[in-house]
Short mmCIF file of C-alpha atoms in Angstrom, two decimals:
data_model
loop_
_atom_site.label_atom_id
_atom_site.label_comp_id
_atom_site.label_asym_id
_atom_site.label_seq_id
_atom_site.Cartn_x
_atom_site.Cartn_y
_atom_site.Cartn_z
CA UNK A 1 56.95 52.99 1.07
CA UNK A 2 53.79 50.47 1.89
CA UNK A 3 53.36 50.65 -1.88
CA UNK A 4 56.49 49.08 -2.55
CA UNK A 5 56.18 46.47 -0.11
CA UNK A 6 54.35 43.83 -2.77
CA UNK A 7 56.86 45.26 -5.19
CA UNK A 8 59.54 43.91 -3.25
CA UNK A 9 58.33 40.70 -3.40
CA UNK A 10 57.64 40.18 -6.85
CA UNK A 11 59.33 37.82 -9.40
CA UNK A 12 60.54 40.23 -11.94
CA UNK A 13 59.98 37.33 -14.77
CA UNK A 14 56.36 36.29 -13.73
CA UNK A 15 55.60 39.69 -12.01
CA UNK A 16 54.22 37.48 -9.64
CA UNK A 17 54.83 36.92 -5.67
CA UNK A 18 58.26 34.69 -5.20
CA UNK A 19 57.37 31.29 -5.50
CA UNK A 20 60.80 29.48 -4.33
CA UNK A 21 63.29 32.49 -4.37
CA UNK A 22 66.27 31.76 -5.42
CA UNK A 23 70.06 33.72 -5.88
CA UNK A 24 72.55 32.38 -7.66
CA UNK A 25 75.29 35.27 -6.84
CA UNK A 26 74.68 38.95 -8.05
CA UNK A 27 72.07 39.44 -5.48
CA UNK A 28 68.98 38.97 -7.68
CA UNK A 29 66.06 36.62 -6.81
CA UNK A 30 63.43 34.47 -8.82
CA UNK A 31 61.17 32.05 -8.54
CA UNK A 32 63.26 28.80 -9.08
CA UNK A 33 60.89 27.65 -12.04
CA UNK A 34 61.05 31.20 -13.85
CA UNK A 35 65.14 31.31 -13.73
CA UNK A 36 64.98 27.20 -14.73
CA UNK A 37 63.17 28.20 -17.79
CA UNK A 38 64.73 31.00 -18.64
CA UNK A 39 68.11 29.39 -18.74
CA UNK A 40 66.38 26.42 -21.03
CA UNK A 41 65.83 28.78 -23.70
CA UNK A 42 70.15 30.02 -23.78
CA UNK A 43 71.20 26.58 -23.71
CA UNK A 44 71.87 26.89 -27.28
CA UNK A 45 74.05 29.96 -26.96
CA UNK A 46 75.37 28.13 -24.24
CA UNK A 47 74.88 31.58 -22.12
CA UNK A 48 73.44 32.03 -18.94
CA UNK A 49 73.00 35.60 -17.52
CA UNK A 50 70.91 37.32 -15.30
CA UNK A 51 67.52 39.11 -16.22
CA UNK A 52 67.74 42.06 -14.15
CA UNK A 53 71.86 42.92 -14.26
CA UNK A 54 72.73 40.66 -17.44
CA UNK A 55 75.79 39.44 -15.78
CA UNK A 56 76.36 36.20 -17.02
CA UNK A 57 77.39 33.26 -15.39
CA UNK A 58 79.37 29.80 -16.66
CA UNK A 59 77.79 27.57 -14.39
CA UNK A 60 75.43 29.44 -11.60
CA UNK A 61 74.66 27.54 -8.40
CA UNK A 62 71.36 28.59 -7.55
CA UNK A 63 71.09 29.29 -3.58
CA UNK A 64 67.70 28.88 -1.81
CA UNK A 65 66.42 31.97 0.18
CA UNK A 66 64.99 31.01 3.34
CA UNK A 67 64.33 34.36 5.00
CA UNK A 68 63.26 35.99 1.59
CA UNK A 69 60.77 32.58 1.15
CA UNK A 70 59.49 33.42 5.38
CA UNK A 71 58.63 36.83 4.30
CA UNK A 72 56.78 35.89 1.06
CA UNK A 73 55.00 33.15 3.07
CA UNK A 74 54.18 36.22 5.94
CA UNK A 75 53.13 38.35 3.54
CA UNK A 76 50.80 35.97 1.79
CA UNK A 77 48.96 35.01 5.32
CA UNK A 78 48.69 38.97 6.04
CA UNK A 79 49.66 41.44 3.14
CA UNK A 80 50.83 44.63 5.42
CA UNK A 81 50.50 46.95 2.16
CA UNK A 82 46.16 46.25 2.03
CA UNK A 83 46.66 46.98 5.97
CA UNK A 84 48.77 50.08 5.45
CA UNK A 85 46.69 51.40 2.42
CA UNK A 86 43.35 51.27 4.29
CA UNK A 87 42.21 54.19 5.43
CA UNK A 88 42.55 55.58 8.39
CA UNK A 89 40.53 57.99 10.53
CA UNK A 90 41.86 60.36 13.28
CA UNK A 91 39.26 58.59 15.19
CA UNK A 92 38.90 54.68 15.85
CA UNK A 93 35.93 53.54 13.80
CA UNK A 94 32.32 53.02 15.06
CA UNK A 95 30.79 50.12 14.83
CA UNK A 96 33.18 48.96 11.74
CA UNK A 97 31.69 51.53 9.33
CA UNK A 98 35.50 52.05 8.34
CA UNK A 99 36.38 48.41 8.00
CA UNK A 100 38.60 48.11 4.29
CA UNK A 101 39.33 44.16 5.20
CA UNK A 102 38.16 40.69 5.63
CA UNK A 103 39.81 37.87 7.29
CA UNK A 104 39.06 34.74 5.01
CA UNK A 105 40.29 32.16 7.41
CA UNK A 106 37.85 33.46 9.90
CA UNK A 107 35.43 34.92 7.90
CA UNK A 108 35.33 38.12 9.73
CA UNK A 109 35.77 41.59 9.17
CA UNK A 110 38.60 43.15 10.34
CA UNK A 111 38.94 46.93 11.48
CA UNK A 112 42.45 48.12 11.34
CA UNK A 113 42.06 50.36 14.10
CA UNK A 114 39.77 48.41 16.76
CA UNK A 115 41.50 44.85 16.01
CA UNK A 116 44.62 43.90 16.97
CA UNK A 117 46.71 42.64 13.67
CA UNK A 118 48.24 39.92 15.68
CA UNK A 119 45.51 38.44 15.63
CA UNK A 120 45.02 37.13 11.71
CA UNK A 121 48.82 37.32 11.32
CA UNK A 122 48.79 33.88 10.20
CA UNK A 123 45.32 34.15 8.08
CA UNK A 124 44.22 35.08 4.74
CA UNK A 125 43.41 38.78 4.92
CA UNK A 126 41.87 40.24 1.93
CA UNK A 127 40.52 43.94 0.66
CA UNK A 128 36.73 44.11 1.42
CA UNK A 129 36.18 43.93 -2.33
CA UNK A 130 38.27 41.40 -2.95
CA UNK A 131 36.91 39.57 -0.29
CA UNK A 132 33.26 40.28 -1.57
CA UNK A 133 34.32 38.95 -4.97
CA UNK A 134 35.65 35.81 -3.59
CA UNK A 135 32.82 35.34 -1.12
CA UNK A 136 30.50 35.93 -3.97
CA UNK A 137 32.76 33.35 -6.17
CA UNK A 138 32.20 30.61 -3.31
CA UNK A 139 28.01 31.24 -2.47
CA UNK A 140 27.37 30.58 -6.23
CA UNK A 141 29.32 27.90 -6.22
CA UNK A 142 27.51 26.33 -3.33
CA UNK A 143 24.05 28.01 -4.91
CA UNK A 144 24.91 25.89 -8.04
CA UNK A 145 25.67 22.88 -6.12
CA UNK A 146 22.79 22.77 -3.66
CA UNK A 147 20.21 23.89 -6.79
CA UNK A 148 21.66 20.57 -8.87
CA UNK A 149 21.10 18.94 -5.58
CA UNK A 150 17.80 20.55 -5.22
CA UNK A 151 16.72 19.32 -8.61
CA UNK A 152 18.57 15.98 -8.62
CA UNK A 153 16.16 15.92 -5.28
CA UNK A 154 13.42 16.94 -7.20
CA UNK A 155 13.72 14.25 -9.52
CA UNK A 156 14.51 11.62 -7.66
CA UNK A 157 10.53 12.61 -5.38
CA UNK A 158 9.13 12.84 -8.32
CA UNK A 159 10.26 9.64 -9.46
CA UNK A 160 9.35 7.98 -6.55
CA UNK A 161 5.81 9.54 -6.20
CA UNK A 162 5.45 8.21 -9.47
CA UNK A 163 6.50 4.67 -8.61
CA UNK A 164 4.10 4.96 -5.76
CA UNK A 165 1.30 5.57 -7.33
CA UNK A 166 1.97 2.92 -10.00
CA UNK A 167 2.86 0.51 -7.23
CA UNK A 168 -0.72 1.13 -5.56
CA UNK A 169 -2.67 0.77 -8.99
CA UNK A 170 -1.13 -2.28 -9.96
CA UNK A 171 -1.76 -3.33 -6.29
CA UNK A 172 -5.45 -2.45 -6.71
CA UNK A 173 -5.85 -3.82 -10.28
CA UNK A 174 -3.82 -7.33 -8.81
CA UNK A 175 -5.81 -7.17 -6.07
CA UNK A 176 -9.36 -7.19 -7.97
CA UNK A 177 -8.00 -9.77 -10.54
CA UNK A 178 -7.21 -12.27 -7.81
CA UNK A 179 -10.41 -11.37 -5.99
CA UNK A 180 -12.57 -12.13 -9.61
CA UNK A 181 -10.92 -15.46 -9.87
CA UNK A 182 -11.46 -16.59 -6.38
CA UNK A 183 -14.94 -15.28 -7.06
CA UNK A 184 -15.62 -17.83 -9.85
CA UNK A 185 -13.74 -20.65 -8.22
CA UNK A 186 -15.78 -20.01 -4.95
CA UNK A 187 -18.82 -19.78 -7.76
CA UNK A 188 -17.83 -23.19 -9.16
CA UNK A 189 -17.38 -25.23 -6.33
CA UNK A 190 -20.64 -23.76 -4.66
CA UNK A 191 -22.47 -25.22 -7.64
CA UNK A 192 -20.21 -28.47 -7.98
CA UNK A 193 -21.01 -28.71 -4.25
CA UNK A 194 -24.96 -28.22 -4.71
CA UNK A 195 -24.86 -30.76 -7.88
CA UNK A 196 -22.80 -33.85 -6.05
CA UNK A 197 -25.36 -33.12 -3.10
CA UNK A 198 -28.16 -33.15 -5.58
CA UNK A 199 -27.19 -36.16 -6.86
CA UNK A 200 -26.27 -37.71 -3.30
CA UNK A 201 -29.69 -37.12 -2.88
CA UNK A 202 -31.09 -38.49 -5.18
CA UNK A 203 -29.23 -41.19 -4.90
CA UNK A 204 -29.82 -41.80 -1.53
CA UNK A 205 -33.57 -41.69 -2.30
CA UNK A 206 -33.79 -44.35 -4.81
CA UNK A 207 -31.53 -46.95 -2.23
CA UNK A 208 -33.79 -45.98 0.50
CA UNK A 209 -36.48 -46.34 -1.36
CA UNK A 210 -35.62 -49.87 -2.93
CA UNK A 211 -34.40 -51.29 0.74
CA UNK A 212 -38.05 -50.16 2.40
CA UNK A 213 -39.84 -52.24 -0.46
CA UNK A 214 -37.39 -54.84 -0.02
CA UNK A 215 -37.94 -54.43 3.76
CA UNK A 216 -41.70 -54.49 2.92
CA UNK A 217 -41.70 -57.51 1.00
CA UNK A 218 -39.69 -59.63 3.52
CA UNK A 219 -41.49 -58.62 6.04
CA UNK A 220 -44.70 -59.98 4.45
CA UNK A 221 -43.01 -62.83 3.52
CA UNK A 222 -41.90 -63.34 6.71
CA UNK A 223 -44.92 -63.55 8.19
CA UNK A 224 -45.97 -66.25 5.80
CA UNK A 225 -43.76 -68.40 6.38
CA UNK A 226 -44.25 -67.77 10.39
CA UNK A 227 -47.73 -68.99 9.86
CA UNK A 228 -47.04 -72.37 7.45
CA UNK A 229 -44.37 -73.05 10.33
CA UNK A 230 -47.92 -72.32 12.51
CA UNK A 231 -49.86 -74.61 10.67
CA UNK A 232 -47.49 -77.50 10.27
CA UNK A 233 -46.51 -77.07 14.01
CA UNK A 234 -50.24 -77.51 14.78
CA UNK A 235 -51.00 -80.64 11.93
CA UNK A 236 -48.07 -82.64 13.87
CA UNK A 237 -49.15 -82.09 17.38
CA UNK A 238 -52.40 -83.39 16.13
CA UNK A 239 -52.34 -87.28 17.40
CA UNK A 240 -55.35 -88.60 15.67
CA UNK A 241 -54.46 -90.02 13.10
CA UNK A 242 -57.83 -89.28 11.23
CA UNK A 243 -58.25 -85.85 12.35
CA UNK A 244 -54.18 -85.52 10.91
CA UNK A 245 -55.23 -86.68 7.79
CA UNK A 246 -58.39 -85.04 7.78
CA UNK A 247 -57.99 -81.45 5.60
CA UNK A 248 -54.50 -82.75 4.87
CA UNK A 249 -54.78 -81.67 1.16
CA UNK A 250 -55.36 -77.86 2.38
CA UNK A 251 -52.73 -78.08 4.77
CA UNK A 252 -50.42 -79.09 2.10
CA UNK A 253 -51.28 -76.62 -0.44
CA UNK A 254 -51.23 -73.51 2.14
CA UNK A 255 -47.41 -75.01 3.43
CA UNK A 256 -46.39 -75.58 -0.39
CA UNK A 257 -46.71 -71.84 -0.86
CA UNK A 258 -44.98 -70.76 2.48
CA UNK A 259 -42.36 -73.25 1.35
CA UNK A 260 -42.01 -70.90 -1.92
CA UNK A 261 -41.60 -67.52 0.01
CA UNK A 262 -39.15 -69.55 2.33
CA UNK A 263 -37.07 -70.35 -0.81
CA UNK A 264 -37.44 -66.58 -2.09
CA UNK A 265 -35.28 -65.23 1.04
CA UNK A 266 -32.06 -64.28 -0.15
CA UNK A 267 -28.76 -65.93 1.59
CA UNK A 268 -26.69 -62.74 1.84
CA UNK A 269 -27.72 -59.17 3.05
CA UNK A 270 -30.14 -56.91 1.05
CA UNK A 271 -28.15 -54.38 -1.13
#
């Protein structure tokens, strides 16, 4: 009887589970989409029947089963029949070693006789190999997913090590290039530096040293003409007349040439 259950509930034109069960009045359900296209391919011989009795029908009304669609739906969240055709023991089982299912909504085993059905009525409750096959179906999916993600990973370190160390060469190498050229500008201006001082200098010398000859000369000059001033001061405070004239000639002759030095003196400053 628990082997029949599934058959029960089988489309007998898709031998699958009912997907929308539908009558349409001898008492015979199918999936709404198998009967549909079924009846497409007699629309030429303008015949409809049905597949399991071959009554036909003129224009069939087809009738949606809700109870038959509750117990398909049931059935699908808990198939009784894998429950009924696990094994049993006389004995509950220890420790699971007689599980035969697997709840896939909670990802649990389930033991028929320590577990209580009720609770994974409404889950997805699977054979232990079926189970095993699917669980084994969705870890190599996710081993294939996280080893692309691995090596997209990979890649992308890789990548970026090698960015890295390209980023701190050309650093270095930038780095020593700027350093050369401040080098040789720091070079050049030492040595324009030293050559405009040179030349200051130098410079500097030769005015120095023409202003102290100037300075020099002028000086002597100066006191030249300080002593014709002398002289003549001391020829016109003299008040007789014959000791004036008296050595006039030198007087004249020493003043004429303190006269030229006075005439020598320049008007504006010394350069």
């Amino acid at each position: 009887m628990a082997c029949c259950l599934k058959d029960e509930l089988l489309c007998s034109i898709c031998l699958s589970i009912y997907q929308d069960p539908v009558s349409f009045g001898c008492e015979h359900y199918f999936c709404r989409k198998c009967i549909t296209e079924h009846w497409s391919r007699q629309e030429l011989h303008g015949v409809r029947d049905c597949p399991e009795c071959r009554r036909t029908f003129t224009d069939p009304l087809l009738s949606p089963s809700l109870k038959l669609s509750n117990i398909v739906e049931r059935y699908s969240a808990f198939p009784l029949d894998a429950i009924l055709n696990a094994q049993r023991s006389s004995y509950p089982c220890k420790d699971h070693e007689k599980v035969k299912l697997f709840c896939l909504t909670d990802k649990s085993l389930v033991c028929f006789f320590c577990d209580e059905p009720a609770l994974h009525e409404q889950h997805q409750v699977t054979t232990i190999d079926e189970a095993y096959e699917e669980i084994q179906r969705e870890m190599k999916e996710q081993l294939a997913t996280l080893q692309d993600s691995e090596k997209g990973h990979t890649e992308a370190l890789q990548l970026l090590q090698r960015q890295l160390t390209e980023t701190k060469s050309s650093a270095k190498s930038l780095r020593a290039t700027i350093g050369d050229a401040f080098e040789r500008l720091h070079r050049f201006l030492r040595e324009r530096q030293k050559s405009m001082l040179e030349e200051l200098e130098m410079d500097t010398a030769r005015k120095l040293a023409d202003i102290e000859h100037k300075i020099q000369r002028y000086s002597q000059q100066l006191r030249d003409v300080k002593e014709g001033i002398q002289i003549l001061q001391e020829r016109l405070n003299e008040t007789e007349r014959h000791d004036f004239l008296e050595g006039v000639a030198v007087t004249s002759e020493r003043c004429f040439t303190c006269s030229e030095f006075a005439k020598a003196v320049p008007v504006h400053k010394p350069e």
